[in-house]
Short mmCIF file of C-alpha atoms and ligand atoms in Angstrom, two decimals:
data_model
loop_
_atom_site.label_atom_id
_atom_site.label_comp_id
_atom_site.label_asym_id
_atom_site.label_seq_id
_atom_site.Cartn_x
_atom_site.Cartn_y
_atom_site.Cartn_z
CA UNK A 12 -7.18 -7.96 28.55
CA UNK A 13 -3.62 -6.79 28.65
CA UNK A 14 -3.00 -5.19 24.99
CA UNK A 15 -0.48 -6.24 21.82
CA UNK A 16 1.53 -3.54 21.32
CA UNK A 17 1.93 -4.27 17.21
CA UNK A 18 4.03 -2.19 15.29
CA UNK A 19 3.31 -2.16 11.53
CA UNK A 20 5.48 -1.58 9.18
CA UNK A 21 4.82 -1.12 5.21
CA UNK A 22 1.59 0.24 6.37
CA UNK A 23 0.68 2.43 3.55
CA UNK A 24 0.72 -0.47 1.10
CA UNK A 25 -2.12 -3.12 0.16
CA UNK A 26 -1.33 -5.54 3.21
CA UNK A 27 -0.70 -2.65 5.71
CA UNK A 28 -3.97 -0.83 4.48
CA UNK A 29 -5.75 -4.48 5.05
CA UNK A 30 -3.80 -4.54 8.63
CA UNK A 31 -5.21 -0.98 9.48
CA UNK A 32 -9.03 -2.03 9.03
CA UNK A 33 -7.89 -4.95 11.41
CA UNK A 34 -6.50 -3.08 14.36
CA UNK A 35 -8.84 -0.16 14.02
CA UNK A 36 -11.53 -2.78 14.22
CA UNK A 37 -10.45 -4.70 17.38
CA UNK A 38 -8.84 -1.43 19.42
CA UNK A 39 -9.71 -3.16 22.25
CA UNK A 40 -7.03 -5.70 21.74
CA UNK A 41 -4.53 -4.25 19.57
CA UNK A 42 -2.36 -1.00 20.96
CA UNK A 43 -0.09 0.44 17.39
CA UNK A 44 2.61 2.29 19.22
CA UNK A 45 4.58 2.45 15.54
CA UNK A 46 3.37 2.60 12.00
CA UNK A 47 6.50 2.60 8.82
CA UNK A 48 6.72 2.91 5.30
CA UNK A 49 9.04 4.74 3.03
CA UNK A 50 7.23 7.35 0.80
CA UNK A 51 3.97 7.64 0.79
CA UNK A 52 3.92 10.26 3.44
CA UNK A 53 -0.04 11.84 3.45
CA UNK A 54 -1.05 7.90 3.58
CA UNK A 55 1.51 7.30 6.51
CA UNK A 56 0.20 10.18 8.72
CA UNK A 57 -3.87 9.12 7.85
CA UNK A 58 -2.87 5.70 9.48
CA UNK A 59 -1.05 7.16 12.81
CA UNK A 60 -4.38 9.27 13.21
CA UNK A 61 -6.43 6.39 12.42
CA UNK A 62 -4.40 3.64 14.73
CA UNK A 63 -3.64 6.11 17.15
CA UNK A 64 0.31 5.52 16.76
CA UNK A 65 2.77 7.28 19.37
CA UNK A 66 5.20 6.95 16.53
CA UNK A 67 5.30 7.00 12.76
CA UNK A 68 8.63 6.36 10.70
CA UNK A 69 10.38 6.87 7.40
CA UNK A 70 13.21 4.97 6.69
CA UNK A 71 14.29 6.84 3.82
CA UNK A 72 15.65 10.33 6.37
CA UNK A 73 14.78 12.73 3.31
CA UNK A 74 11.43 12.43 4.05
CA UNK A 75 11.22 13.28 7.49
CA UNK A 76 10.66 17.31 7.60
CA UNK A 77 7.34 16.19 5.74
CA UNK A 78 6.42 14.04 7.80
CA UNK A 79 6.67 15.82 10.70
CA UNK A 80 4.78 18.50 8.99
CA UNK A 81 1.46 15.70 8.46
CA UNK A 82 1.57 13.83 11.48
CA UNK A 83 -1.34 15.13 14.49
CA UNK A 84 -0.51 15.95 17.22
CA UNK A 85 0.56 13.36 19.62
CA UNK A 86 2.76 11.34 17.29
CA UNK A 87 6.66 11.48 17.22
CA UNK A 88 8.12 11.08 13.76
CA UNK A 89 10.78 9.57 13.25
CA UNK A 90 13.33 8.56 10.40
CA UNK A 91 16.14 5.82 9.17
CA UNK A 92 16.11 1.81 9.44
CA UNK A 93 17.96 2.30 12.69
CA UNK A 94 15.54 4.09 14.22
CA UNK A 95 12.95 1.40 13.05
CA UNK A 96 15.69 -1.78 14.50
CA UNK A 97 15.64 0.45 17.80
CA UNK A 98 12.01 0.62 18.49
CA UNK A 99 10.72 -3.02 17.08
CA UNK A 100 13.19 -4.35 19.59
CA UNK A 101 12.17 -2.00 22.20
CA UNK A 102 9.48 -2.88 25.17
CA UNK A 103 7.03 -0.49 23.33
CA UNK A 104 6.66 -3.50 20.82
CA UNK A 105 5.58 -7.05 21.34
CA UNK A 106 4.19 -8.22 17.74
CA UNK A 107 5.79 -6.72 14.20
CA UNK A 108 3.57 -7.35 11.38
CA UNK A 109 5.91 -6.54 8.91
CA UNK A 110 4.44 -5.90 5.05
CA UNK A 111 7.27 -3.85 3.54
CA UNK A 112 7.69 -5.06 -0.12
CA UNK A 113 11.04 -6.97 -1.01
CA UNK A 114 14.32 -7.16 1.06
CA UNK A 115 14.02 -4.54 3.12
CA UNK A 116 11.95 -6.18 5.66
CA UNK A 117 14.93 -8.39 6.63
CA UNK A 118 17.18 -6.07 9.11
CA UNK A 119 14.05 -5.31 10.79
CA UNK A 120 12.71 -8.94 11.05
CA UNK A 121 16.54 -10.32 12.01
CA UNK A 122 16.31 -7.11 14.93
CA UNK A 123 12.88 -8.50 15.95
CA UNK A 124 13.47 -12.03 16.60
CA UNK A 125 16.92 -11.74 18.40
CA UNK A 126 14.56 -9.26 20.70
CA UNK A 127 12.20 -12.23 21.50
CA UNK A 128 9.24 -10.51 19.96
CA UNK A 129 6.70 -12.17 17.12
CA UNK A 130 6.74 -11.76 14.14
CA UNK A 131 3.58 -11.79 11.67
CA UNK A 132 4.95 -12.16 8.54
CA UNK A 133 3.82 -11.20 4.98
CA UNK A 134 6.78 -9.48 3.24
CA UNK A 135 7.82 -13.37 1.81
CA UNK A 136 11.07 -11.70 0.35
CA UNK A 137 12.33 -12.32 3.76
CA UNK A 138 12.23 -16.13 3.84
CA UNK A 139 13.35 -15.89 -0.02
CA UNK A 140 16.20 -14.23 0.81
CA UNK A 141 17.40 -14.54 4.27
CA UNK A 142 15.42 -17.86 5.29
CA UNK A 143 18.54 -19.34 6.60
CA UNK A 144 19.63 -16.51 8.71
CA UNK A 145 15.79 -16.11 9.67
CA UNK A 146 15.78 -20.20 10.82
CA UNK A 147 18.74 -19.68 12.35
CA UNK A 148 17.91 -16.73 14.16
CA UNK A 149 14.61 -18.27 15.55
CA UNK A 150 16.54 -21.30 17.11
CA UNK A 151 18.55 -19.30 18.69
CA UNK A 152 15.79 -17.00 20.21
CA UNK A 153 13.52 -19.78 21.33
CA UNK A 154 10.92 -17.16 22.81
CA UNK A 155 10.88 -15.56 19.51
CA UNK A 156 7.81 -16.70 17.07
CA UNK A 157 6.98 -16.55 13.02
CA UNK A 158 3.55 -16.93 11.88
CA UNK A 159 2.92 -16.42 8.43
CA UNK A 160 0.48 -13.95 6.50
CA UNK A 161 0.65 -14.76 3.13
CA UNK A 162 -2.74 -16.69 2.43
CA UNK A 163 -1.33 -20.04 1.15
CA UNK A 164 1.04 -20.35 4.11
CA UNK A 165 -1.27 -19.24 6.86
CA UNK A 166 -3.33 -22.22 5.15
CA UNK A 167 -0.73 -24.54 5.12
CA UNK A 168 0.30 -23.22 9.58
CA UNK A 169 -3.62 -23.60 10.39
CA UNK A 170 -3.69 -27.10 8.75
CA UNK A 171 -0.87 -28.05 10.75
CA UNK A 172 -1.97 -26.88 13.98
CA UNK A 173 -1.17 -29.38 16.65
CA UNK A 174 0.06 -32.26 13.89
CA UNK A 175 3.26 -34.73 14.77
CA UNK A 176 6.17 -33.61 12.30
CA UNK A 177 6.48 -36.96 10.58
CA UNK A 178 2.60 -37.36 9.65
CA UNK A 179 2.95 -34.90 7.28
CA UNK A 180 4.25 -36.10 3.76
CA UNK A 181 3.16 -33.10 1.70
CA UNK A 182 2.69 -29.49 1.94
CA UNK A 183 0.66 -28.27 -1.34
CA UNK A 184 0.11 -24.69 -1.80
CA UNK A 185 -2.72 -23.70 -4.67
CA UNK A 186 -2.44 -20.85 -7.22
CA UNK A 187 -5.06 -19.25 -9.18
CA UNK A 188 -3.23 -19.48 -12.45
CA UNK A 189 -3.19 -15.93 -12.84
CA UNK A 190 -4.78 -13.72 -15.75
CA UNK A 191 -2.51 -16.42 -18.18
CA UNK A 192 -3.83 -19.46 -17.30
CA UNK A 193 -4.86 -20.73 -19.98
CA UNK A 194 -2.71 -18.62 -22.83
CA UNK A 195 -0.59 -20.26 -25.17
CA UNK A 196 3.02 -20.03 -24.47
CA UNK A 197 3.73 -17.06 -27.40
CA UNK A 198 0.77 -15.47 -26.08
CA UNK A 199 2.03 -14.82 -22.48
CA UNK A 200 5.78 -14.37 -23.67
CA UNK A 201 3.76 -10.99 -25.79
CA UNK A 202 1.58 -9.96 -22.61
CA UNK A 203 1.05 -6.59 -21.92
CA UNK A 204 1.44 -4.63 -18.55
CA UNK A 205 -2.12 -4.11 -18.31
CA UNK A 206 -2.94 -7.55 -19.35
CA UNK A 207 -0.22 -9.01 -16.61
CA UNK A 208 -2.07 -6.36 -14.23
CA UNK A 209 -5.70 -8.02 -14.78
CA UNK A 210 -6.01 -10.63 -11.78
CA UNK A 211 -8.53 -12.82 -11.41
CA UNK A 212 -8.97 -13.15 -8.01
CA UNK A 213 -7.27 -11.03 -5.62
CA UNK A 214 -6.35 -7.78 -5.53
CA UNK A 215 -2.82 -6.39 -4.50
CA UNK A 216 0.10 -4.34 -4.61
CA UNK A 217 1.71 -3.68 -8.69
CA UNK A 218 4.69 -6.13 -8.39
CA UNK A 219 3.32 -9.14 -6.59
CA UNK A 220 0.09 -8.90 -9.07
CA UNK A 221 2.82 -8.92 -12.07
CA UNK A 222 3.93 -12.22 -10.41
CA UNK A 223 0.87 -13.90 -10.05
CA UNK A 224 0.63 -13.81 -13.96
CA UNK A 225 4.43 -15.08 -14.04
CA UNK A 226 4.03 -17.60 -11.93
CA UNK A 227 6.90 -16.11 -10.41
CA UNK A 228 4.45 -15.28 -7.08
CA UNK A 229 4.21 -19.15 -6.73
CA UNK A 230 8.27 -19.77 -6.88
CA UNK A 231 8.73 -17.14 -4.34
CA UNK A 232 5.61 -19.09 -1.99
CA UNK A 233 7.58 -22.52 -3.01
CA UNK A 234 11.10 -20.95 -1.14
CA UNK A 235 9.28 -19.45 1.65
CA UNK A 236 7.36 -22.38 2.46
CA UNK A 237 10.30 -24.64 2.21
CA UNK A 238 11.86 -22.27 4.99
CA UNK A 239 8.52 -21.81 7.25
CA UNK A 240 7.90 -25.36 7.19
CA UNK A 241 11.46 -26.54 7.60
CA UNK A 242 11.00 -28.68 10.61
CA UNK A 243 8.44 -31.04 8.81
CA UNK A 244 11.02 -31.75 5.69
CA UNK A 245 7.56 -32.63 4.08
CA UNK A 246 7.71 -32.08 0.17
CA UNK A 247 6.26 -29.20 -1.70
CA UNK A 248 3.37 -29.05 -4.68
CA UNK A 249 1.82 -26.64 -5.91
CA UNK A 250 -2.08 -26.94 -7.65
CA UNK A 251 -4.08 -24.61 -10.10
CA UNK A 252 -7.18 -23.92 -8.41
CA UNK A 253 -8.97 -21.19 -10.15
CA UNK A 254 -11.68 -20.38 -7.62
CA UNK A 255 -8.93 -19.57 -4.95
CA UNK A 256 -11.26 -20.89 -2.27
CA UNK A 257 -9.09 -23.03 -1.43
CA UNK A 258 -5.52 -21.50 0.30
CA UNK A 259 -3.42 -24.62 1.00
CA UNK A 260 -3.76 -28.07 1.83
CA UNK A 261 -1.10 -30.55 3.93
CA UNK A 262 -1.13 -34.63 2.79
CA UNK A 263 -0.59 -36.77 5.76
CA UNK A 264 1.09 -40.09 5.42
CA UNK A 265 -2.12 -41.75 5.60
CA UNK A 266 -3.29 -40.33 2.49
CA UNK A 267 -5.65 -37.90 4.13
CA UNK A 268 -5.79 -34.11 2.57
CA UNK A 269 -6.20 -31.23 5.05
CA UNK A 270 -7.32 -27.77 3.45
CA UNK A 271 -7.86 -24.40 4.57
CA UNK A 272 -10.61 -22.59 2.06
CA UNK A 273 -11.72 -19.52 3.11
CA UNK A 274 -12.96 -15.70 0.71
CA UNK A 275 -9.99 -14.22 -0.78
CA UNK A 276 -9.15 -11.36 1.77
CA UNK A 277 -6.04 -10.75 3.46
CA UNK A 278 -7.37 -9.20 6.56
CA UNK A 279 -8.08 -13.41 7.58
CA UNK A 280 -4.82 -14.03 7.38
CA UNK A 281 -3.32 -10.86 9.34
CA UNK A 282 -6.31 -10.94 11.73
CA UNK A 283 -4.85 -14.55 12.21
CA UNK A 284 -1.69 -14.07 12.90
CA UNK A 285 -2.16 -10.84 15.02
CA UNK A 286 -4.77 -13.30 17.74
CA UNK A 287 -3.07 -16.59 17.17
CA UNK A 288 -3.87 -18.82 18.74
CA UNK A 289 -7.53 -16.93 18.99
CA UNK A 290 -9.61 -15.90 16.26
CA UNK A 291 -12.22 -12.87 15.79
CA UNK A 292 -15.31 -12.68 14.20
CA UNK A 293 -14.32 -10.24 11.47
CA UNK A 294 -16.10 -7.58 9.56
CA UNK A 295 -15.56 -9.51 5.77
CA UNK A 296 -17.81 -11.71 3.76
CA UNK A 297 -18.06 -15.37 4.58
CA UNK A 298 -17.05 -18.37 1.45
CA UNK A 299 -20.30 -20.09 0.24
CA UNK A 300 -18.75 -23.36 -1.26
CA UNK A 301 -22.74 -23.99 -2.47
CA UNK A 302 -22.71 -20.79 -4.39
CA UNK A 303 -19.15 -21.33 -5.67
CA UNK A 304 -20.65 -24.86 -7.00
CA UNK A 305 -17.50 -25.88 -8.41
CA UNK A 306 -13.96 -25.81 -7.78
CA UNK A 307 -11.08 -27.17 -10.28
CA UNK A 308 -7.43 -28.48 -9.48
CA UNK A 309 -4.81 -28.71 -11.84
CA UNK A 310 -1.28 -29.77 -12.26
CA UNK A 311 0.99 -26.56 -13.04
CA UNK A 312 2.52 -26.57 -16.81
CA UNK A 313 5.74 -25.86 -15.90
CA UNK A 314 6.33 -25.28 -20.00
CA UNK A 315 4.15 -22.64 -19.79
CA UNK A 316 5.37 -21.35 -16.80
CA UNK A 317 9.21 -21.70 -15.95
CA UNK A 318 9.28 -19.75 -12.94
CA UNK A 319 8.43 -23.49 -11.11
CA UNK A 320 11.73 -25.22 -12.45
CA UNK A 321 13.11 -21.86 -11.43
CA UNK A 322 11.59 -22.44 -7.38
CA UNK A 323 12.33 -25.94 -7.35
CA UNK A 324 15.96 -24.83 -8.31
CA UNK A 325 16.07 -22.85 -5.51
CA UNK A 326 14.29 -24.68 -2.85
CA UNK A 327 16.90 -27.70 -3.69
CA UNK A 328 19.80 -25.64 -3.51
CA UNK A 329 19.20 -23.27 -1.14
CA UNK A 330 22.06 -20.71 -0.04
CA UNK A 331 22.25 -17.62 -1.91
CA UNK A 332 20.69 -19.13 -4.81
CA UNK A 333 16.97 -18.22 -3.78
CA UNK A 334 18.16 -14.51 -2.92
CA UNK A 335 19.45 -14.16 -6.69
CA UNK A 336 16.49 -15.69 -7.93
CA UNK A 337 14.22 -12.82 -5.69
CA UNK A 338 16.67 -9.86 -6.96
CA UNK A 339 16.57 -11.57 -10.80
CA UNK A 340 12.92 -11.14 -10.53
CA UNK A 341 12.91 -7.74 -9.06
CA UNK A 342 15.05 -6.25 -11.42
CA UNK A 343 12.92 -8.13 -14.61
CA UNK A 344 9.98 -6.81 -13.25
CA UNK A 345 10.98 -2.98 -13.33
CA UNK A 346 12.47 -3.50 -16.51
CA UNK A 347 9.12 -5.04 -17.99
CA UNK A 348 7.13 -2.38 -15.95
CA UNK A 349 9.20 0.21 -18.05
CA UNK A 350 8.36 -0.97 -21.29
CA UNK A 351 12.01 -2.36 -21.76
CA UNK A 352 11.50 -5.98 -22.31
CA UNK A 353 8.75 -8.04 -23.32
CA UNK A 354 6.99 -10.67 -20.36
CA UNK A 355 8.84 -13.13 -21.91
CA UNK A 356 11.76 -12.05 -21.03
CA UNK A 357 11.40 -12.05 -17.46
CA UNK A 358 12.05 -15.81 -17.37
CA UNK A 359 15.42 -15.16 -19.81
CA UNK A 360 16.33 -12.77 -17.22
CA UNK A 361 16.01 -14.87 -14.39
CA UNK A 362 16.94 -17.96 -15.88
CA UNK A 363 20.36 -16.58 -16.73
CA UNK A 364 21.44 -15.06 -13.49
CA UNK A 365 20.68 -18.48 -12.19
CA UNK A 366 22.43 -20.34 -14.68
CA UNK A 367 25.49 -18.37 -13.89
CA UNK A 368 25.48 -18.46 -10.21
CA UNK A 369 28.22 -19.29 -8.03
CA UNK A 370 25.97 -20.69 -5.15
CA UNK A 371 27.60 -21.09 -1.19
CA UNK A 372 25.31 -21.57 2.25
CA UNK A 373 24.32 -18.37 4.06
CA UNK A 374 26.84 -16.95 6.34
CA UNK A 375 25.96 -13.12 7.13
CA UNK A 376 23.74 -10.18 6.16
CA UNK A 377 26.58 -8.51 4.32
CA UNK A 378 27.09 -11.58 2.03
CA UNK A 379 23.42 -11.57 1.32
CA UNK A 380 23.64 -8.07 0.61
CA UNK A 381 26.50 -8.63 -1.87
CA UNK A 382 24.56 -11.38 -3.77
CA UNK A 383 21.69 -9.56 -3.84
CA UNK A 384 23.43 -6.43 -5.31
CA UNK A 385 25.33 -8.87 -7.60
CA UNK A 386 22.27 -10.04 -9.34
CA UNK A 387 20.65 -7.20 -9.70
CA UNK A 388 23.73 -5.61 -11.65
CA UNK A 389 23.92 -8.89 -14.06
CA UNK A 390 19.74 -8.55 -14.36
CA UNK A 391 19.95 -5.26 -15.54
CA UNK A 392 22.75 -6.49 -17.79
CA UNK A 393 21.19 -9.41 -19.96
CA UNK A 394 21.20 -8.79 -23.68
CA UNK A 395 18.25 -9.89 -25.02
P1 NDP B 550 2.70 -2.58 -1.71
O1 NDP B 550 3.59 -2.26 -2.84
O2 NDP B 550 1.24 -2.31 -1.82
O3 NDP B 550 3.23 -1.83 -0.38
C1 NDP B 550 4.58 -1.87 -0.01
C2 NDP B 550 4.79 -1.25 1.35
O4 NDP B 550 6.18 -1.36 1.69
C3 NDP B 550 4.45 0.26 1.36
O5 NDP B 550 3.92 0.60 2.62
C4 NDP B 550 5.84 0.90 1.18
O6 NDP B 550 5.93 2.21 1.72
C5 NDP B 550 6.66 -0.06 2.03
N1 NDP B 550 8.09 0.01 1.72
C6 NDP B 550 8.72 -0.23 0.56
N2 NDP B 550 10.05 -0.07 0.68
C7 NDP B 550 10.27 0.28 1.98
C8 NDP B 550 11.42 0.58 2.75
N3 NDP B 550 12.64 0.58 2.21
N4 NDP B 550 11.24 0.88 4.06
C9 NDP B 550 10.02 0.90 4.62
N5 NDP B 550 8.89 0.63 3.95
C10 NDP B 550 9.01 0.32 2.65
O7 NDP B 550 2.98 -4.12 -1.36
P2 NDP B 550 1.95 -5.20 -0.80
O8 NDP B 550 1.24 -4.67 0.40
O9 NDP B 550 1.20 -5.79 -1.91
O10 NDP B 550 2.97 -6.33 -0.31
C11 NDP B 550 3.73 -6.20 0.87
C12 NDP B 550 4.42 -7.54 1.15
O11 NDP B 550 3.43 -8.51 1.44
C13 NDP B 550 5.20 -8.07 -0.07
O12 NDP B 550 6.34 -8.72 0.41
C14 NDP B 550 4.25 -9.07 -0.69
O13 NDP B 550 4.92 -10.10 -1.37
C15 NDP B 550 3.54 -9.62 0.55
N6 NDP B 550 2.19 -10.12 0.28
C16 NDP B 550 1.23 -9.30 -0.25
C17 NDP B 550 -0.04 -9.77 -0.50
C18 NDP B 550 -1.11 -8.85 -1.01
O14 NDP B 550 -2.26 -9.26 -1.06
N7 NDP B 550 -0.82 -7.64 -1.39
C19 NDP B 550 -0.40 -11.19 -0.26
C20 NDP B 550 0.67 -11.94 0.34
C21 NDP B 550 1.91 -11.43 0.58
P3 NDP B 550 5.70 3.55 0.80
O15 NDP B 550 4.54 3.27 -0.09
O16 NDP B 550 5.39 4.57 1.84
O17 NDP B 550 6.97 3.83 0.08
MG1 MG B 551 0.25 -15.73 -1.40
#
């Protein structure tokens, strides 16, 4: 079997530890000439031993001495995000699995496609952001491919395997409700960090588990998936399902529901993508829908939870709108995470840098760059 030469980048985090029991598992498939993060150098080095890398990279240059200094012997390091645009478009790569958190996965991504390569994709701050230069890009690269890794939309891509574009009327993506579920409306907008940190049902990374208990995880999923699934112009839903058994279901025009349920681990999903159209027998626990006994569905409250007038906002409009949304977040999020504002405020944030934006279609990385520094700078300004 000729090997995938995967490069992973955001490899020290939650997904890219996940993606590291994957490839170390199947190393007769998968080849990782690169691994890339940013600062978390001792972690960095442990997973070029472990995957055998040729290469490991730091895009932020001030940490490359010490990387050099932890790296064994047989791996290059290198530094910078030109560096890491020069070697996922090389010949040494044929699959990025790119996991770096927020919008700094999109140069890299952009650099991929236009070099024909796949793409496994969980950083969703990519679609958020740039999904119109992403869709854009793709046409224009026909031998380039996208297959997601977030859970809900690797659901939504294996229940549409192989169906005709105008069967499907709906594309429903399920959320566990976070740790807020069922809290009153002053009781979330009081919520402390470690309560907002308390989920459920998976466990990940700080600032995407902060967004599960916003809600604000699901308005992100909403733009993505209105940018992955572009072609089928199906609408989106989203249902509380508090078991998170179930990932993601598609409604064909027939009235038939299509799901994809599996245990809540993301090395499915990246094993997934990574042997698409193939799948391995993996080394995780297998869902028991007799032990689970029951599972619930319910209609979001978006009273409870604005951050789904907030995605359907932004799915609607499109443009740069969905990037200010992302960067509104962001910027709540740290300012929450530093005991600056209360968890209510994240939505007064966010719904104000909306409110105020001047929206206009995609053009160029450099406009998206602007808008996303724009936002940012009136986030961190809201008087509360
Ligand atoms: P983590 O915070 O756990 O990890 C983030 C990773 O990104 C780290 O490896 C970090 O490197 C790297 N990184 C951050 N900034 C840069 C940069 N400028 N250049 C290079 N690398 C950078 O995040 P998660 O793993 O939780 O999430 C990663 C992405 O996957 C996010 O977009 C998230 O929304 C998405 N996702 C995550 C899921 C999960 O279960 N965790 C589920 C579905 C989607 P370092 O630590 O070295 O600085
Ligand atoms: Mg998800």
């Amino acid at each position: 079997m000729t090997k995938n030469n995967v490069a992973l980048l955001g490899a020290t985090g939650s997904i890219g530890r996940s993606a590291t029991v994957v490839l170390s598992c199947y190393k007769e498939r998968f080849n990782v000439p690169l691994v890339a993060a940013r600062s978390s150098i001792k972690e960095l080095a442990a997973c070029a031993k472990e995957l055998n890398s040729a290469m490991a990279l730091t895009t932020d240059k001030a940490f490359y001495s010490e990387l050099s200094a932890a790296l064994p012997q047989g791996t290059a390091a290198l530094s910078g995000m030109e560096k890491l645009i020069e070697v996922v478009s090389s010949d040494q790569v044929d699959t990025v699995l790119c996991a770096i958190i927020g919008t700094a996965g999109i140069r890299p991504v952009l650099a991929a496609i236009e070099a024909g390569k796949t793409i496994a994709l969980a950083s969703k701050e990519v679609m958020v952001s740039a999904g119109e230069l992403v869709n854009a890009a793709l046409k224009a690269n026909p031998q380039a491919r996208l297959i997601p890794v977030d859970s809900e939309h690797s659901g939504v891509f294996q229940s549409l395997a192989g169906r005709a574009k105008n069967e499907v009327e709906t594309i429903i993506l399920t959320a566990s409700g976070g740790p807020f579920r069922t809290w009153s409306a002053e009781r979330i907008a009081s919520a402390t960090l470690a309560e907002a940190l308390n989920h459920p049902t998976w466990s990940m990374g700080k600032k995407i588990t902060i967004d599960s208990a916003s809600m604000m995880n699901k308005a992100l999923e909403l733009v993505e998936a209105r940018y992955l699934f572009e072609e089928y112009n199906a609408k989106l839903d989203v249902l509380v399902h508090p078991q998170s058994a179930v990932h993601a279901l598609i409604e064909l025009t027939d009235g038939s529901l299509i799901a994809q349920c599996a245990i809540t681990d993301m090395k499915l999903p990246i094993a997934y993508a990574l042997t698409y159209p193939e799948r391995v027998t993996l080394p995780a626990a297998k869902l028991s829908l007799a032990e689970m006994g029951k599972l619930e569905f319910f209609a979001p409250d978006r009273k409870r939870f604005p951050a789904f007038d907030f995605a359907y906002a932004a799915v609607e409009s499109g443009g740069t709108l969905p990037c200010a949304m992302n960067a509104a977040n962001e910027v709540a999020v740290e300012r929450f995470c530093a005991g600056e504002i209360t968890f209510g405020s994240i939505y007064r944030i966010i719904d104000k840098v909306m409110s105020d934006w001047h929206n206009e279609p995609q053009k160029s990385l450099e406009q998206l760059d602007a808008a996303d520094a724009e936002a940012r700078s009136k986030a961190r300004e809201v008087k509360l």
